[in-house]
CSV table of C-alpha atoms and ligand atoms in Angstrom, one decimal:
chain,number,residue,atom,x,y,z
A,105,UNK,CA,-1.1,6.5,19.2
A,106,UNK,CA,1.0,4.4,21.7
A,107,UNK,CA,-1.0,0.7,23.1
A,108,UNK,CA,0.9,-1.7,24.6
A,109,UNK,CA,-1.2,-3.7,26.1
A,110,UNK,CA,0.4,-7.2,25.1
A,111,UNK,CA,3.4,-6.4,22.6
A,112,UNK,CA,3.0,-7.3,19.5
A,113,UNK,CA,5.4,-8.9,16.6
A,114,UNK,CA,6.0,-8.8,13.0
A,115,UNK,CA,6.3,-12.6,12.5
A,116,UNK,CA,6.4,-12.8,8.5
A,117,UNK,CA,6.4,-10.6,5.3
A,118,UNK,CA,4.7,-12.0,1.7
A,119,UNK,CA,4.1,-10.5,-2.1
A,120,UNK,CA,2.0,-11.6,-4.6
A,121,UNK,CA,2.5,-10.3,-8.3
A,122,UNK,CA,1.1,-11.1,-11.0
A,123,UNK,CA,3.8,-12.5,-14.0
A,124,UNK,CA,2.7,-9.8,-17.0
A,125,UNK,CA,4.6,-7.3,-17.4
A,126,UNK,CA,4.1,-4.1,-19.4
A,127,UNK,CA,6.8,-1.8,-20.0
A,128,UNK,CA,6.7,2.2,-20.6
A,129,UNK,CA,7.6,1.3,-24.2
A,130,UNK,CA,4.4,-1.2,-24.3
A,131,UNK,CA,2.2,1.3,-23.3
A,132,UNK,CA,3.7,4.1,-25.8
A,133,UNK,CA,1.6,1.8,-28.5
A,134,UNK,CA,-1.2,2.5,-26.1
A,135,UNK,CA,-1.7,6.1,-25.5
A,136,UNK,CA,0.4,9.3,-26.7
A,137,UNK,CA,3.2,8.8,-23.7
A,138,UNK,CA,7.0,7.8,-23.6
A,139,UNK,CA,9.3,6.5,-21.9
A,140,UNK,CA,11.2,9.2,-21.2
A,141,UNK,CA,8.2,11.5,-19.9
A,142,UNK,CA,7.0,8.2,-17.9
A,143,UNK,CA,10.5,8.1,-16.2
A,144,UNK,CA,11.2,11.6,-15.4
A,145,UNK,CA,8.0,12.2,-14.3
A,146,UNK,CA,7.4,8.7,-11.6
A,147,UNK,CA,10.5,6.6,-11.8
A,148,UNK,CA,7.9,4.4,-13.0
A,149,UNK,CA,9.3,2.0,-16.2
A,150,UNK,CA,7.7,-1.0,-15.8
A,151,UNK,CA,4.2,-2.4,-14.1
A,152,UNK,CA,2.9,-6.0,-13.6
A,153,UNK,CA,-0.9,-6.5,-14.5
A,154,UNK,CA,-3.4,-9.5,-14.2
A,155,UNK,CA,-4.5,-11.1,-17.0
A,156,UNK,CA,-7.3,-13.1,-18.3
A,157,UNK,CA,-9.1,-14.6,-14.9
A,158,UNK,CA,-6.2,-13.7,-12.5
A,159,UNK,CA,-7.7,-12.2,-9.5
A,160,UNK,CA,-7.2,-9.7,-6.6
A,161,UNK,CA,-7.2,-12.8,-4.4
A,162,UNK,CA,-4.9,-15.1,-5.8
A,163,UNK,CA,-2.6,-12.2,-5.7
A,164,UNK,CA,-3.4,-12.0,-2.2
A,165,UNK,CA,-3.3,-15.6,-1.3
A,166,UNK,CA,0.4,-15.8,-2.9
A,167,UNK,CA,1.4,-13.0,-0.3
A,168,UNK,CA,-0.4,-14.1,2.4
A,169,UNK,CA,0.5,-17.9,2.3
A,170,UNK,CA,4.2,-16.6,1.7
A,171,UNK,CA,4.4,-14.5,4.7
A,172,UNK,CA,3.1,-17.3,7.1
A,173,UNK,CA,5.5,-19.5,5.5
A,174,UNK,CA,8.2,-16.8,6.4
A,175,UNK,CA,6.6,-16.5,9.8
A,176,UNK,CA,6.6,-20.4,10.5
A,177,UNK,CA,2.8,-20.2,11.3
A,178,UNK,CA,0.1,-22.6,10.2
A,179,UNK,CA,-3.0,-21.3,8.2
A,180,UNK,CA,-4.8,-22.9,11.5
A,181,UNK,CA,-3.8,-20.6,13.8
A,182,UNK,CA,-4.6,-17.1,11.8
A,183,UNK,CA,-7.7,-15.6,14.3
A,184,UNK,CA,-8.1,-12.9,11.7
A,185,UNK,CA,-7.4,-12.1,8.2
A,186,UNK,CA,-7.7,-8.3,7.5
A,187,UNK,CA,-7.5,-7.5,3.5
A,188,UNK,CA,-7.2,-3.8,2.9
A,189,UNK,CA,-8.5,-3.2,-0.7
A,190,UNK,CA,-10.1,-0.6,-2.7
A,191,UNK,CA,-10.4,-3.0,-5.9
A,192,UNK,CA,-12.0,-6.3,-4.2
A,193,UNK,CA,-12.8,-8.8,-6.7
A,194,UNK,CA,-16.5,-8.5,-5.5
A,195,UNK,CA,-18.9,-6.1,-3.4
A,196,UNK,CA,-19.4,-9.3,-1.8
A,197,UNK,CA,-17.6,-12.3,-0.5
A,198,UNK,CA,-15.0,-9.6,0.6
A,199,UNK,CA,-11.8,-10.4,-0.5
A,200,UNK,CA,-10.4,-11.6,3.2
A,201,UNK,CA,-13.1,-14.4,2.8
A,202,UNK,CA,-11.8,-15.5,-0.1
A,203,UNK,CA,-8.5,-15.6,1.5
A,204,UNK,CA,-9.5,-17.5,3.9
A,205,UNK,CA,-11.1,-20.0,1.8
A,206,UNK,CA,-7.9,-20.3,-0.3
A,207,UNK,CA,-5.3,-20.5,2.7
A,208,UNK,CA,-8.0,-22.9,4.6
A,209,UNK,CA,-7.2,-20.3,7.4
A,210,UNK,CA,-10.3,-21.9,9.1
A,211,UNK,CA,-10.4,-20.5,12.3
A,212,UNK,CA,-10.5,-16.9,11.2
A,213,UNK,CA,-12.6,-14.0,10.8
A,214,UNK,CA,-12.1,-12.2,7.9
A,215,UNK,CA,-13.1,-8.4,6.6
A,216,UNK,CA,-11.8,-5.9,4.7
A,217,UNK,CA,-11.2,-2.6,5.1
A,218,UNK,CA,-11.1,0.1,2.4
A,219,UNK,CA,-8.2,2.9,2.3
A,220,UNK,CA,-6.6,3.2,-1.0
A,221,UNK,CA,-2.8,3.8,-0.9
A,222,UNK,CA,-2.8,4.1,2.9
A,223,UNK,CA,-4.6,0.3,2.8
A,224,UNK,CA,-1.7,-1.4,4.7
A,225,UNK,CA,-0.4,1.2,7.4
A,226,UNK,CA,-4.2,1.4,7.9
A,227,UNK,CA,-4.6,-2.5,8.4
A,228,UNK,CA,-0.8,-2.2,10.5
A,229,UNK,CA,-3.3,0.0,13.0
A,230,UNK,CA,-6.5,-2.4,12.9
A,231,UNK,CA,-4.5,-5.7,13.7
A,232,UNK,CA,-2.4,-4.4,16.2
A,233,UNK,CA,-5.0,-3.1,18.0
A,234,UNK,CA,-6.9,-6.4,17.9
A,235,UNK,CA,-3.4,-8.2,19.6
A,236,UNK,CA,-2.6,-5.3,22.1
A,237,UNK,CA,-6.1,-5.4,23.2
A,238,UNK,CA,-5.7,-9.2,23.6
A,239,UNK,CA,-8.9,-10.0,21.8
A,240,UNK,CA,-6.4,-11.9,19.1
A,241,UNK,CA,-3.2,-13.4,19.2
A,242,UNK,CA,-2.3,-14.4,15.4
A,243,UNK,CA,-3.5,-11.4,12.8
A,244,UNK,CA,-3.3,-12.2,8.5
A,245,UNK,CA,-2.7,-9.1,7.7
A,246,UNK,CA,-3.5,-9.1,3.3
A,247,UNK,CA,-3.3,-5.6,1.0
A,248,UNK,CA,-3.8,-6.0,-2.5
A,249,UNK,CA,-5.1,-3.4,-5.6
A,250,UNK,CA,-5.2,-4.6,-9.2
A,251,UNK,CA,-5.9,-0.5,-10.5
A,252,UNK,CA,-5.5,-2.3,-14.2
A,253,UNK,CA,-9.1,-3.1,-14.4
A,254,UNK,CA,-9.9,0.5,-13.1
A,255,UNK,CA,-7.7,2.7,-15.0
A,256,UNK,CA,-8.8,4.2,-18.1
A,257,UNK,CA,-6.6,2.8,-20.7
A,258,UNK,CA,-6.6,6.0,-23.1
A,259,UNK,CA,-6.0,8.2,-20.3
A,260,UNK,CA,-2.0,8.9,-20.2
A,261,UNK,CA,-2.4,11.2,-17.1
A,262,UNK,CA,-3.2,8.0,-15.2
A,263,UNK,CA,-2.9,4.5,-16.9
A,264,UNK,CA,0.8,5.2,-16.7
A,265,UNK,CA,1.3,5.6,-13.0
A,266,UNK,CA,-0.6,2.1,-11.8
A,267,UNK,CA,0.6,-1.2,-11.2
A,268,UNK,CA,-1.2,-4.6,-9.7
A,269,UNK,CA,-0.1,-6.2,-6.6
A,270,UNK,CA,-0.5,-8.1,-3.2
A,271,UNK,CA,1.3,-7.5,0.0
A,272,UNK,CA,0.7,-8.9,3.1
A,273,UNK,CA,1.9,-9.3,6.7
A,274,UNK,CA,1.3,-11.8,9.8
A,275,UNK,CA,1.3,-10.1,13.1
A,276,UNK,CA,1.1,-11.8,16.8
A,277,UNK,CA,1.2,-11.6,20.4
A,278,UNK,CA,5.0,-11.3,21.1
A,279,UNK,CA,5.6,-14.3,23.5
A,280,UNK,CA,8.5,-12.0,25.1
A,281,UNK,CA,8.3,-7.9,26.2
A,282,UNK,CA,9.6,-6.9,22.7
A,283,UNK,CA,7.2,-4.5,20.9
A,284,UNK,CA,7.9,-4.5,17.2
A,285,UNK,CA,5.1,-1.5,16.2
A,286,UNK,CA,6.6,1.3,18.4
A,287,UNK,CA,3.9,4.2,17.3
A,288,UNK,CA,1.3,3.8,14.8
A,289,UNK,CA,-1.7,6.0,13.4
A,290,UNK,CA,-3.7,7.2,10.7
A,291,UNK,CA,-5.4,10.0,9.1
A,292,UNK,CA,-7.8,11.5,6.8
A,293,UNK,CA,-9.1,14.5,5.0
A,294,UNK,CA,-12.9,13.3,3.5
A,295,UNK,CA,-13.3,16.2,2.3
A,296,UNK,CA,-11.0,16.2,-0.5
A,297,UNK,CA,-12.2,13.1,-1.8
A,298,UNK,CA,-12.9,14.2,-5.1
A,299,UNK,CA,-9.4,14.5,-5.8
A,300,UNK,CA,-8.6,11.0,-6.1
A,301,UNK,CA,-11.9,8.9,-6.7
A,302,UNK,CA,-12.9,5.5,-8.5
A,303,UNK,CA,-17.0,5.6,-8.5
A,304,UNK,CA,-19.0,2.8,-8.5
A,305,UNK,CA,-22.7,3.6,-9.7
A,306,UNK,CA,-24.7,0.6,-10.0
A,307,UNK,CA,-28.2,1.0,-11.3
A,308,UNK,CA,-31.6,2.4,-10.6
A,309,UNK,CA,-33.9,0.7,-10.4
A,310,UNK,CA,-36.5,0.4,-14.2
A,311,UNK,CA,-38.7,2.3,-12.1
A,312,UNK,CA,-37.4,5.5,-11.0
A,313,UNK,CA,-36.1,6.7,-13.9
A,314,UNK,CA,-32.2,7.7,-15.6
A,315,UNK,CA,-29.5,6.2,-14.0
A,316,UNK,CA,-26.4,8.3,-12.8
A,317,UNK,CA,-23.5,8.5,-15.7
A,318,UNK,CA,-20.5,8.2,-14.4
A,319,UNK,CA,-17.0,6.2,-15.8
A,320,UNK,CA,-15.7,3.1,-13.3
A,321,UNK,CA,-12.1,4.2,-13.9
A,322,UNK,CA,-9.8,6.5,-12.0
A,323,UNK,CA,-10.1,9.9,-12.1
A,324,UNK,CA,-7.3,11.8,-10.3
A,325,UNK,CA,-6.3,15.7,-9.9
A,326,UNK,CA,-2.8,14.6,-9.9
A,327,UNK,CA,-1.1,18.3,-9.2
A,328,UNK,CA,-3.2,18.4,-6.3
A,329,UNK,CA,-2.5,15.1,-4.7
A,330,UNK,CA,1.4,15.2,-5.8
A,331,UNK,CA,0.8,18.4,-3.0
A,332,UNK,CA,-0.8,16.5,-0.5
A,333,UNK,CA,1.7,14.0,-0.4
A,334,UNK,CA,4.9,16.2,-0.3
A,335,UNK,CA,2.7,18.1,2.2
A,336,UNK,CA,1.3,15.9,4.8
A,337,UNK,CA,3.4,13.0,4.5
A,338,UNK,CA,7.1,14.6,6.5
A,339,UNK,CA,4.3,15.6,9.2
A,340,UNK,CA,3.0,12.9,9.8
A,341,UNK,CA,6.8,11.3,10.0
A,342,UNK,CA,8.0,14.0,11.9
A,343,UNK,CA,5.2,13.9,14.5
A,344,UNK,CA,5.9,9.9,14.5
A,345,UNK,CA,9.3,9.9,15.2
A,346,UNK,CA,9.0,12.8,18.1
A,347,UNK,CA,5.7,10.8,19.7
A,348,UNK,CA,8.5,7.4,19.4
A,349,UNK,CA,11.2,9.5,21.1
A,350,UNK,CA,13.4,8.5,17.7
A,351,UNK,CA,15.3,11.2,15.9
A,352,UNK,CA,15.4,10.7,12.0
A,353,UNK,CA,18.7,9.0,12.1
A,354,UNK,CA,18.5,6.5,14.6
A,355,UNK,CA,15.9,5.4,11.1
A,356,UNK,CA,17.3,2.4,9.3
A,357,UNK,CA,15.1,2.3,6.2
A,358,UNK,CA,12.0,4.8,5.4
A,359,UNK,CA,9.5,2.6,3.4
A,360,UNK,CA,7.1,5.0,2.1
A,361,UNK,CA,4.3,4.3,-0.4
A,362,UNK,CA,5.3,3.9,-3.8
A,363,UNK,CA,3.7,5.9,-5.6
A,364,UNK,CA,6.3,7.9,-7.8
A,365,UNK,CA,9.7,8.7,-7.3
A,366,UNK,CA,9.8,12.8,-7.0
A,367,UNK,CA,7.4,12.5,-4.6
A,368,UNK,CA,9.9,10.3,-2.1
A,369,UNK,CA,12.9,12.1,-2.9
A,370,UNK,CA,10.9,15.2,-2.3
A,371,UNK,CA,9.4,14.3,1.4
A,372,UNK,CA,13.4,13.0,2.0
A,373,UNK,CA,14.5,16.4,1.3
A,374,UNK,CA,11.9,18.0,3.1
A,375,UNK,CA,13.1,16.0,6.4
A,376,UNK,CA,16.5,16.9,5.4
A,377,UNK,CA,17.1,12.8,5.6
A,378,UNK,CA,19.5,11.4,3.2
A,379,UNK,CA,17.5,10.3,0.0
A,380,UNK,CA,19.2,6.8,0.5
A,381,UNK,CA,17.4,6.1,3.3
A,382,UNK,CA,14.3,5.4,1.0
A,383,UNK,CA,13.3,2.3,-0.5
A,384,UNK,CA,12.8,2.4,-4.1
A,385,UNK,CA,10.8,-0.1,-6.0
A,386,UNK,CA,8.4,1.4,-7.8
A,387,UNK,CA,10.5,1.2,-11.0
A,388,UNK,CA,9.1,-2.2,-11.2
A,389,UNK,CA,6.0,-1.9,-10.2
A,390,UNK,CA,4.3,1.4,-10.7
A,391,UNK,CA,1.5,2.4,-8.0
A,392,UNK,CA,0.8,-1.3,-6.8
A,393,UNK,CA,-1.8,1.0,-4.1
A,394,UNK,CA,-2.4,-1.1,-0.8
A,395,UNK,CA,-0.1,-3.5,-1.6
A,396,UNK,CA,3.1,-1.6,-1.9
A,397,UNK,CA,4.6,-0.9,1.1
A,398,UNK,CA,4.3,-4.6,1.6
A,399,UNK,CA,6.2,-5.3,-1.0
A,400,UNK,CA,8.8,-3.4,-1.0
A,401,UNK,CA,9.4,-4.2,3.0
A,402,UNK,CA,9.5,-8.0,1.7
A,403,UNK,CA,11.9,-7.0,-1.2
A,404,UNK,CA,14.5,-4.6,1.3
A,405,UNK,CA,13.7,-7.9,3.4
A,406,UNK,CA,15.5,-10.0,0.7
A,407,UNK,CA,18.3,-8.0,-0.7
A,408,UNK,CA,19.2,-7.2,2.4
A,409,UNK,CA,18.4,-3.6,2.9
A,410,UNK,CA,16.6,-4.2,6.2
A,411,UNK,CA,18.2,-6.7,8.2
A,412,UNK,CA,17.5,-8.2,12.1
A,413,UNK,CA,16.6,-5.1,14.3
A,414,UNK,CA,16.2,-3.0,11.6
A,415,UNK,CA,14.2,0.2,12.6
A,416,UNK,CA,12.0,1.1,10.0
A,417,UNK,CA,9.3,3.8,9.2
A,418,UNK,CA,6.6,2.5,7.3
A,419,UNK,CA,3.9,5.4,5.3
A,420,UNK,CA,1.4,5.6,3.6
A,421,UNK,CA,-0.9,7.8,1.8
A,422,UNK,CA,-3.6,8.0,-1.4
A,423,UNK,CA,-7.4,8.3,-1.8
A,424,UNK,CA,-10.1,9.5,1.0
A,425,UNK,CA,-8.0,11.0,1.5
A,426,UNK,CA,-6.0,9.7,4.2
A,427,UNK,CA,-2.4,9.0,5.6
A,428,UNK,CA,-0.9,7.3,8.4
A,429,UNK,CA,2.6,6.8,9.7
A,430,UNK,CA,4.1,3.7,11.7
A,431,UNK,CA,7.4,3.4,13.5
A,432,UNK,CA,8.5,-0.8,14.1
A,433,UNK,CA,11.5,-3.2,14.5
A,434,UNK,CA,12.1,-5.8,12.0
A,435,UNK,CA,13.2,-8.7,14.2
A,436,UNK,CA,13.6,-11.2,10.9
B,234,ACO,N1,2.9,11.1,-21.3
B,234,ACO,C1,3.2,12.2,-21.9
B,234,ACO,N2,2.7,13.4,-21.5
B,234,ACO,C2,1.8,13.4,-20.5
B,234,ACO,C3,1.4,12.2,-19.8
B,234,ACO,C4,2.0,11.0,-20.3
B,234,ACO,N3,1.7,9.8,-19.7
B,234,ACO,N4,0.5,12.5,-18.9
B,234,ACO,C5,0.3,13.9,-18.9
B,234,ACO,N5,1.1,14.4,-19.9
B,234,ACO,C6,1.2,15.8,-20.3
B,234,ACO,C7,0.1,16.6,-19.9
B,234,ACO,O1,-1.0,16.5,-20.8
B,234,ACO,C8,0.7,18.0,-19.9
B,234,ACO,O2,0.8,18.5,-21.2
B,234,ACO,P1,0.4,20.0,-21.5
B,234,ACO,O3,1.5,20.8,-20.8
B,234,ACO,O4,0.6,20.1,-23.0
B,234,ACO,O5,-0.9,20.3,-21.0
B,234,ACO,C9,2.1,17.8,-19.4
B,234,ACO,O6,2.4,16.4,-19.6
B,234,ACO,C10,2.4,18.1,-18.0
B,234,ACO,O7,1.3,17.5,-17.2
B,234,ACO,P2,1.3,17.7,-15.7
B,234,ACO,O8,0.0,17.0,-15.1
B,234,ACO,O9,1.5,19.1,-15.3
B,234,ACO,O10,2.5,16.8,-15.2
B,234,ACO,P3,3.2,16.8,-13.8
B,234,ACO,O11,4.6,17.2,-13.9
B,234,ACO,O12,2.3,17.4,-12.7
B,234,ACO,O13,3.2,15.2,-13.5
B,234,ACO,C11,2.0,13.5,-12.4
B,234,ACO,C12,2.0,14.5,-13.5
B,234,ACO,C13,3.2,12.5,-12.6
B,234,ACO,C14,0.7,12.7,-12.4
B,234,ACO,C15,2.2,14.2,-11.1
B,234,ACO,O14,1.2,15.2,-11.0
B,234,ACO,C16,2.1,13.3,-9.9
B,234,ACO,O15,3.0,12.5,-9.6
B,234,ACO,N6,1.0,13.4,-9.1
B,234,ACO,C17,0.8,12.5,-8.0
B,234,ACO,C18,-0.2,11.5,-8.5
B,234,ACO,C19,0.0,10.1,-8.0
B,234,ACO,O16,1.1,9.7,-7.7
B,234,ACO,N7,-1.1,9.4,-8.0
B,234,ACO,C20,-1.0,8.1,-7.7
B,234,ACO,C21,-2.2,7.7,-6.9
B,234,ACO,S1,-2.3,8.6,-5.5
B,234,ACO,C22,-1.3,8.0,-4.5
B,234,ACO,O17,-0.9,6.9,-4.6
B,234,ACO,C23,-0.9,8.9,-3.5
């Protein structure tokens, strides 16, 4: 969907990661995997994880103090900070407040919202709509997922693919006519939710007898979401591009999710848009979830990949399930 209201700008870019690293050859002492089957498989051979009392928001602090810093914008004059997170460190504070408190970003509001994978495209959508509107001129915008407390660890069909990680963004009213988010929207399917899911149970209460037995880990039909993605994902660029009046190549850098490695070099050929085109990451990283389309915009940022007036399509896509697809201009 198209608002342009007041135009809005991408004024900064952050990460946050956490320093452990755990290779596909660490985790071959773990579970019955290898290297090898990890690689071919995701393009997956490393991940970073928290350890000891790291959190979701220190992670998320690192990016988001980083991209005000690369914005030139005091914590003073953030109106909102937005985390999207499916992993926050508590049901409540959310993990924006926390933010907050840590970037003394004072004057904010803070929430978060929760959409897996799709967690910063989603959040793209929610703060520019805030600036357009006019109702806020200086969004935070934080993403950050730390799937190693969530994943079970002697389950190879899904401890493999996961990685920890902050992203974030600052967005603000454009003080010229320039528009930097060109199209933007999201998606979702609830009624395939089951395929991707992390419950959270609690307890009944004494009272009222049993409670519900159900793991807190991950549980994923990964044939059926490796589908979804190659699926709905070149839609949803495709019907991005033609709503932004942009033809696939007039595309600088596609910065999809980074989730595995077949599955972006399957939606390029799909689009029949040169595989090069895609930012690649995730060997680092694994699934960093929210956070990782931050990320790697921030890393194409610094090795140069994306440069000033860059035009990039960001996507995402993961649990709920849901999707969405935005077209901007990287003005550096
Ligand atoms: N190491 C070694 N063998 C393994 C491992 C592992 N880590 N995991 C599974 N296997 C085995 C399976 O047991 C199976 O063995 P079997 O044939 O003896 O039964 C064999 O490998 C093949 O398993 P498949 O599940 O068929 O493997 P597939 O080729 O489908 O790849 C994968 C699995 C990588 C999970 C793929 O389905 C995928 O990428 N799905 C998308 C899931 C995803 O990216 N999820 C991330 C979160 S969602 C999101 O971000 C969008």
């Amino acid at each position: 969907m198209n608002i342009n209201l007041y135009p809005v700008k991408i004024a900064g870019v952050g990460k946050g990661l956490p320093e452990t690293v755990i290779t596909n050859f660490d985790l071959e002492k773990l579970v019955d995997t290898n290297d090898e089957w990890i690689a071919t498989r995701s393009g997956i051979r490393e991940r970073r994880v928290v350890s000891s009392g790291e959190t979701g928001t220190a992670l998320a602090a690192v990016a988001g103090a980083q991209a005000l810093a690369s914005a030139g914008i005091d914590s003073g004059e953030v109106d909102l900070i937005i985390c999207a997170t499916s992993i926050p460190d508590n049901l409540y504070p959310s993990t924006a407040c926390e933010v907050q408190k840590e970037l003394k970003c004072s004057n904010a509001a803070a929430f978060d919202i929760t959409a897996a994978c799709s967690g910063l495209v989603y959040g793209l959508n929610v703060a520019r709509s805030f600036i357009a509107s006019g109702i806020y001129k200086t969004v935070l915008l934080t993403a950050v997922d730390v799937h190693s407390r969530f994943v079970d660890w002697e389950d190879r069909s899904t401890c493999v693919l996961f990685g920890d990680g902050a992203g974030a963004m600052v967005l603000t009213r454009s003080d010229n006519e320039q528009n930097d988010i060109i199209y933007a929207d999201m998606e979702a399917d609830g009624s395939r939710g089951e395929e991707l899911k992390i419950p959270l149970t609690g307890k009944n209460c004494p009272l009222v007898g049993p409670n519900p037995v159900a793991g807190q880990h991950v549980s994923m039909n990964g044939r059926e979401i490796y589908k979804f993605a190659v699926n709905t994902v070149p839609s949803s660029i495709k019907k991005a591009l033609d709503e932004s009046g942009i033809g696939p190549e007039q595309v600088d850098c596609y910065i999809l999710h980074q989730a595995n490695a077949r599955i972006i070099e399957s939606i390029a050929d799909k689009l029949k848009i040169s595989r090069d085109k895609f930012y690649i990451n995730l060997q680092k990283y694994g699934n960093t979830s929210a956070a990782s389309v931050a990320i790697a915009l921030r890393e194409a940022i610094e090795d140069g990949s994306v440069t000033p007036s860059s035009l990039l399509v960001l996507s995402g896509f993961g649990a709920g399930l849901t999707w969405g697809t935005a077209v901007i201009r990287w003005r550096g």
